[in-house]
Amino acid sequence: MTDEDVLPIVQCGDPVLRRPAEPVDPADLRTAELQRLIAQMRATMEAAPGVGLAAPQVGVPLQLAVLQDGPERWGKVNADELAARERYELPFTVLVNPTVTPVDGNGLAGFYEGCLSVPGLAALVARHRAVRVEALDEHGEPVDRVFSGWPARIVQHEADHLGGRLYLDRAEARSLSTADNYVKFWAGHPPADAADALGFTLR
Ligand code: NI
């Protein structure tokens, strides 16, 4: 990876983040152009750093997202928080043209999240605890996989980007915090504490 592989991240207010992305033609996954885009998205996600990045966030209106999570991204998140969030290592994954459906019986989990396209803010979002993903991988091979816990949250966040949605569309409005105040008040605390103090209902 070289520095030039890192692309600028499109910020909210740009209409590319608000339009549904176009499906990728699977034949295009064999082109150097698409493979280069995937490498650039991976480098951009790592540099940010982030746990997911969707193509519209680098200005490309295609249904393509990259995901990765692991200890190198956990920073000061303690073991209790990791466990509460069901946050475990997610190897580098590419999802092309994903369809995401909730897995019945797993309910919702409400946690704070943020977005590289909405810098400096965090808000609580209720997400399905488990989702089934049908997609293609970077080689055009079919993916049919269940994600749960934090990886399920990442998948839902990125799939939202591909549909022209931002996490703020689904967030508890009264939970909205600056990133600094998230660290100051809510990091390391159960989400119920934020719900009580800020006045929203935890779903
Ligand atoms: Ni995002």
mmCIF file of N, CA, C and O in Angstrom, residues 101-148:
data_model
loop_
_atom_site.group_PDB
_atom_site.id
_atom_site.type_symbol
_atom_site.label_atom_id
_atom_site.label_comp_id
_atom_site.label_asym_id
_atom_site.label_seq_id
_atom_site.Cartn_x
_atom_site.Cartn_y
_atom_site.Cartn_z
ATOM 1 N N THR A 101 -30.841 -9.272 5.623
ATOM 2 C CA THR A 101 -32.134 -9.522 6.254
ATOM 3 C C THR A 101 -31.911 -9.932 7.710
ATOM 4 O O THR A 101 -30.964 -10.665 8.012
ATOM 5 N N PRO A 102 -32.782 -9.450 8.614
ATOM 6 C CA PRO A 102 -32.631 -9.813 10.018
ATOM 7 C C PRO A 102 -32.853 -11.312 10.216
ATOM 8 O O PRO A 102 -33.664 -11.913 9.518
ATOM 9 N N VAL A 103 -32.117 -11.874 11.163
ATOM 10 C CA VAL A 103 -32.348 -13.259 11.566
ATOM 11 C C VAL A 103 -33.340 -13.218 12.726
ATOM 12 O O VAL A 103 -33.070 -12.611 13.765
ATOM 13 N N ASP A 104 -34.500 -13.846 12.518
ATOM 14 C CA ASP A 104 -35.576 -13.790 13.513
ATOM 15 C C ASP A 104 -35.113 -14.290 14.874
ATOM 16 O O ASP A 104 -34.295 -15.202 14.967
ATOM 17 N N GLY A 105 -35.692 -13.668 15.904
ATOM 18 C CA GLY A 105 -35.494 -14.182 17.249
ATOM 19 C C GLY A 105 -34.262 -13.665 17.957
ATOM 20 O O GLY A 105 -34.000 -14.066 19.092
ATOM 21 N N ASN A 106 -33.497 -12.787 17.313
ATOM 22 C CA ASN A 106 -32.270 -12.284 17.944
ATOM 23 C C ASN A 106 -32.413 -10.875 18.506
ATOM 24 O O ASN A 106 -31.526 -10.397 19.204
ATOM 25 N N GLY A 107 -33.517 -10.196 18.157
ATOM 26 C CA GLY A 107 -33.792 -8.900 18.756
ATOM 27 C C GLY A 107 -32.853 -7.804 18.281
ATOM 28 O O GLY A 107 -32.142 -7.937 17.285
ATOM 29 N N LEU A 108 -32.898 -6.707 19.030
ATOM 30 C CA LEU A 108 -32.107 -5.523 18.707
ATOM 31 C C LEU A 108 -31.072 -5.288 19.791
ATOM 32 O O LEU A 108 -31.237 -5.715 20.933
ATOM 33 N N ALA A 109 -30.012 -4.591 19.422
ATOM 34 C CA ALA A 109 -29.021 -4.136 20.404
ATOM 35 C C ALA A 109 -28.788 -2.653 20.145
ATOM 36 O O ALA A 109 -28.641 -2.239 18.989
ATOM 37 N N GLY A 110 -28.791 -1.863 21.206
ATOM 38 C CA GLY A 110 -28.587 -0.418 21.071
ATOM 39 C C GLY A 110 -27.229 -0.012 21.600
ATOM 40 O O GLY A 110 -26.935 -0.208 22.779
ATOM 41 N N PHE A 111 -26.403 0.544 20.728
ATOM 42 C CA PHE A 111 -25.075 1.032 21.128
ATOM 43 C C PHE A 111 -24.751 2.301 20.337
ATOM 44 O O PHE A 111 -25.318 2.539 19.265
ATOM 45 N N TYR A 112 -23.800 3.053 20.875
ATOM 46 C CA TYR A 112 -23.289 4.225 20.165
ATOM 47 C C TYR A 112 -22.474 3.785 18.961
ATOM 48 O O TYR A 112 -21.713 2.820 19.024
ATOM 49 N N GLU A 113 -22.643 4.514 17.865
ATOM 50 C CA GLU A 113 -21.758 4.332 16.725
ATOM 51 C C GLU A 113 -21.458 5.676 16.094
ATOM 52 O O GLU A 113 -22.079 6.695 16.430
ATOM 53 N N GLY A 114 -20.492 5.664 15.200
ATOM 54 C CA GLY A 114 -20.116 6.878 14.484
ATOM 55 C C GLY A 114 -19.903 6.529 13.027
ATOM 56 O O GLY A 114 -20.136 5.397 12.603
ATOM 57 N N CYS A 115 -19.467 7.512 12.250
ATOM 58 C CA CYS A 115 -19.296 7.300 10.804
ATOM 59 C C CYS A 115 -18.189 8.225 10.303
ATOM 60 O O CYS A 115 -18.147 9.398 10.672
ATOM 61 N N LEU A 116 -17.340 7.698 9.444
ATOM 62 C CA LEU A 116 -16.239 8.490 8.893
ATOM 63 C C LEU A 116 -16.750 9.646 8.037
ATOM 64 O O LEU A 116 -16.027 10.611 7.821
ATOM 65 N N SER A 117 -17.993 9.559 7.579
ATOM 66 C CA SER A 117 -18.565 10.638 6.769
ATOM 67 C C SER A 117 -19.313 11.669 7.612
ATOM 68 O O SER A 117 -19.826 12.653 7.075
ATOM 69 N N VAL A 118 -19.384 11.411 8.921
ATOM 70 C CA VAL A 118 -20.060 12.324 9.860
ATOM 71 C C VAL A 118 -19.093 12.537 11.026
ATOM 72 O O VAL A 118 -19.323 12.063 12.132
ATOM 73 N N PRO A 119 -17.991 13.227 10.785
ATOM 74 C CA PRO A 119 -16.923 13.258 11.779
ATOM 75 C C PRO A 119 -17.319 14.022 13.035
ATOM 76 O O PRO A 119 -18.122 14.950 12.983
ATOM 77 N N GLY A 120 -16.750 13.576 14.167
ATOM 78 C CA GLY A 120 -16.895 14.332 15.406
ATOM 79 C C GLY A 120 -18.183 14.088 16.148
ATOM 80 O O GLY A 120 -18.445 14.744 17.154
ATOM 81 N N LEU A 121 -19.011 13.134 15.701
ATOM 82 C CA LEU A 121 -20.286 12.865 16.356
ATOM 83 C C LEU A 121 -20.451 11.370 16.612
ATOM 84 O O LEU A 121 -19.824 10.536 15.945
ATOM 85 N N ALA A 122 -21.312 11.067 17.564
ATOM 86 C CA ALA A 122 -21.676 9.682 17.844
ATOM 87 C C ALA A 122 -23.126 9.693 18.324
ATOM 88 O O ALA A 122 -23.585 10.670 18.924
ATOM 89 N N ALA A 123 -23.837 8.622 18.052
ATOM 90 C CA ALA A 123 -25.221 8.509 18.519
ATOM 91 C C ALA A 123 -25.571 7.039 18.667
ATOM 92 O O ALA A 123 -24.934 6.164 18.064
ATOM 93 N N LEU A 124 -26.584 6.805 19.489
ATOM 94 C CA LEU A 124 -27.003 5.435 19.742
ATOM 95 C C LEU A 124 -27.977 4.973 18.660
ATOM 96 O O LEU A 124 -28.917 5.689 18.299
ATOM 97 N N VAL A 125 -27.719 3.785 18.135
ATOM 98 C CA VAL A 125 -28.558 3.206 17.086
ATOM 99 C C VAL A 125 -28.926 1.780 17.498
ATOM 100 O O VAL A 125 -28.060 0.994 17.895
ATOM 101 N N ALA A 126 -30.227 1.466 17.427
ATOM 102 C CA ALA A 126 -30.671 0.088 17.650
ATOM 103 C C ALA A 126 -30.513 -0.664 16.326
ATOM 104 O O ALA A 126 -31.024 -0.230 15.291
ATOM 105 N N ARG A 127 -29.800 -1.771 16.368
ATOM 106 C CA ARG A 127 -29.560 -2.586 15.165
ATOM 107 C C ARG A 127 -29.951 -4.036 15.464
ATOM 108 O O ARG A 127 -29.900 -4.483 16.616
ATOM 109 N N HIS A 128 -30.258 -4.771 14.409
ATOM 110 C CA HIS A 128 -30.500 -6.198 14.573
ATOM 111 C C HIS A 128 -29.227 -6.873 15.080
ATOM 112 O O HIS A 128 -28.133 -6.608 14.578
ATOM 113 N N ARG A 129 -29.402 -7.766 16.045
ATOM 114 C CA ARG A 129 -28.229 -8.446 16.607
ATOM 115 C C ARG A 129 -27.655 -9.481 15.674
ATOM 116 O O ARG A 129 -26.483 -9.853 15.803
ATOM 117 N N ALA A 130 -28.471 -9.960 14.745
ATOM 118 C CA ALA A 130 -27.957 -10.937 13.777
ATOM 119 C C ALA A 130 -28.631 -10.691 12.434
ATOM 120 O O ALA A 130 -29.841 -10.435 12.379
ATOM 121 N N VAL A 131 -27.839 -10.760 11.386
ATOM 122 C CA VAL A 131 -28.371 -10.570 10.030
ATOM 123 C C VAL A 131 -27.769 -11.611 9.089
ATOM 124 O O VAL A 131 -26.629 -12.044 9.249
ATOM 125 N N ARG A 132 -28.599 -11.979 8.107
ATOM 126 C CA ARG A 132 -28.118 -12.832 7.037
ATOM 127 C C ARG A 132 -27.726 -11.949 5.855
ATOM 128 O O ARG A 132 -28.482 -11.033 5.488
ATOM 129 N N VAL A 133 -26.574 -12.204 5.294
ATOM 130 C CA VAL A 133 -26.079 -11.421 4.169
ATOM 131 C C VAL A 133 -25.919 -12.330 2.959
ATOM 132 O O VAL A 133 -25.226 -13.346 3.026
ATOM 133 N N GLU A 134 -26.588 -11.953 1.886
ATOM 134 C CA GLU A 134 -26.364 -12.607 0.594
ATOM 135 C C GLU A 134 -25.715 -11.570 -0.310
ATOM 136 O O GLU A 134 -26.224 -10.460 -0.463
ATOM 137 N N ALA A 135 -24.568 -11.921 -0.863
ATOM 138 C CA ALA A 135 -23.768 -10.955 -1.612
ATOM 139 C C ALA A 135 -22.817 -11.715 -2.522
ATOM 140 O O ALA A 135 -22.885 -12.947 -2.637
ATOM 141 N N LEU A 136 -21.922 -10.960 -3.151
ATOM 142 C CA LEU A 136 -20.763 -11.544 -3.825
ATOM 143 C C LEU A 136 -19.524 -11.065 -3.096
ATOM 144 O O LEU A 136 -19.526 -9.985 -2.491
ATOM 145 N N ASP A 137 -18.450 -11.859 -3.164
ATOM 146 C CA ASP A 137 -17.190 -11.385 -2.615
ATOM 147 C C ASP A 137 -16.381 -10.694 -3.720
ATOM 148 O O ASP A 137 -16.881 -10.485 -4.838
ATOM 149 N N GLU A 138 -15.126 -10.350 -3.409
ATOM 150 C CA GLU A 138 -14.322 -9.576 -4.360
ATOM 151 C C GLU A 138 -13.959 -10.367 -5.614
ATOM 152 O O GLU A 138 -13.511 -9.794 -6.606
ATOM 153 N N HIS A 139 -14.151 -11.702 -5.550
ATOM 154 C CA HIS A 139 -13.867 -12.526 -6.731
ATOM 155 C C HIS A 139 -15.137 -12.868 -7.503
ATOM 156 O O HIS A 139 -15.100 -13.651 -8.453
ATOM 157 N N GLY A 140 -16.273 -12.337 -7.038
ATOM 158 C CA GLY A 140 -17.539 -12.629 -7.694
ATOM 159 C C GLY A 140 -18.175 -13.916 -7.207
ATOM 160 O O GLY A 140 -19.181 -14.369 -7.759
ATOM 161 N N GLU A 141 -17.591 -14.516 -6.144
ATOM 162 C CA GLU A 141 -18.150 -15.752 -5.593
ATOM 163 C C GLU A 141 -19.301 -15.406 -4.650
ATOM 164 O O GLU A 141 -19.227 -14.428 -3.905
ATOM 165 N N PRO A 142 -20.345 -16.251 -4.643
ATOM 166 C CA PRO A 142 -21.480 -15.956 -3.755
ATOM 167 C C PRO A 142 -21.102 -16.069 -2.278
ATOM 168 O O PRO A 142 -20.339 -16.959 -1.888
ATOM 169 N N VAL A 143 -21.662 -15.159 -1.497
ATOM 170 C CA VAL A 143 -21.521 -15.160 -0.041
ATOM 171 C C VAL A 143 -22.922 -15.331 0.529
ATOM 172 O O VAL A 143 -23.844 -14.651 0.084
ATOM 173 N N ASP A 144 -23.101 -16.250 1.452
ATOM 174 C CA ASP A 144 -24.377 -16.392 2.160
ATOM 175 C C ASP A 144 -24.001 -16.694 3.594
ATOM 176 O O ASP A 144 -23.604 -17.810 3.918
ATOM 177 N N ARG A 145 -24.101 -15.688 4.436
ATOM 178 C CA ARG A 145 -23.450 -15.772 5.729
ATOM 179 C C ARG A 145 -24.249 -15.015 6.779
ATOM 180 O O ARG A 145 -24.860 -13.982 6.464
ATOM 181 N N VAL A 146 -24.237 -15.524 8.005
ATOM 182 C CA VAL A 146 -24.875 -14.826 9.116
ATOM 183 C C VAL A 146 -23.792 -14.093 9.907
ATOM 184 O O VAL A 146 -22.760 -14.679 10.259
ATOM 185 N N PHE A 147 -24.040 -12.814 10.156
ATOM 186 C CA PHE A 147 -23.159 -12.009 11.003
ATOM 187 C C PHE A 147 -23.934 -11.699 12.276
ATOM 188 O O PHE A 147 -25.132 -11.401 12.214
ATOM 189 N N SER A 148 -23.256 -11.729 13.414
ATOM 190 C CA SER A 148 -23.929 -11.369 14.655
ATOM 191 C C SER A 148 -23.058 -10.397 15.441
ATOM 192 O O SER A 148 -21.899 -10.165 15.101
#
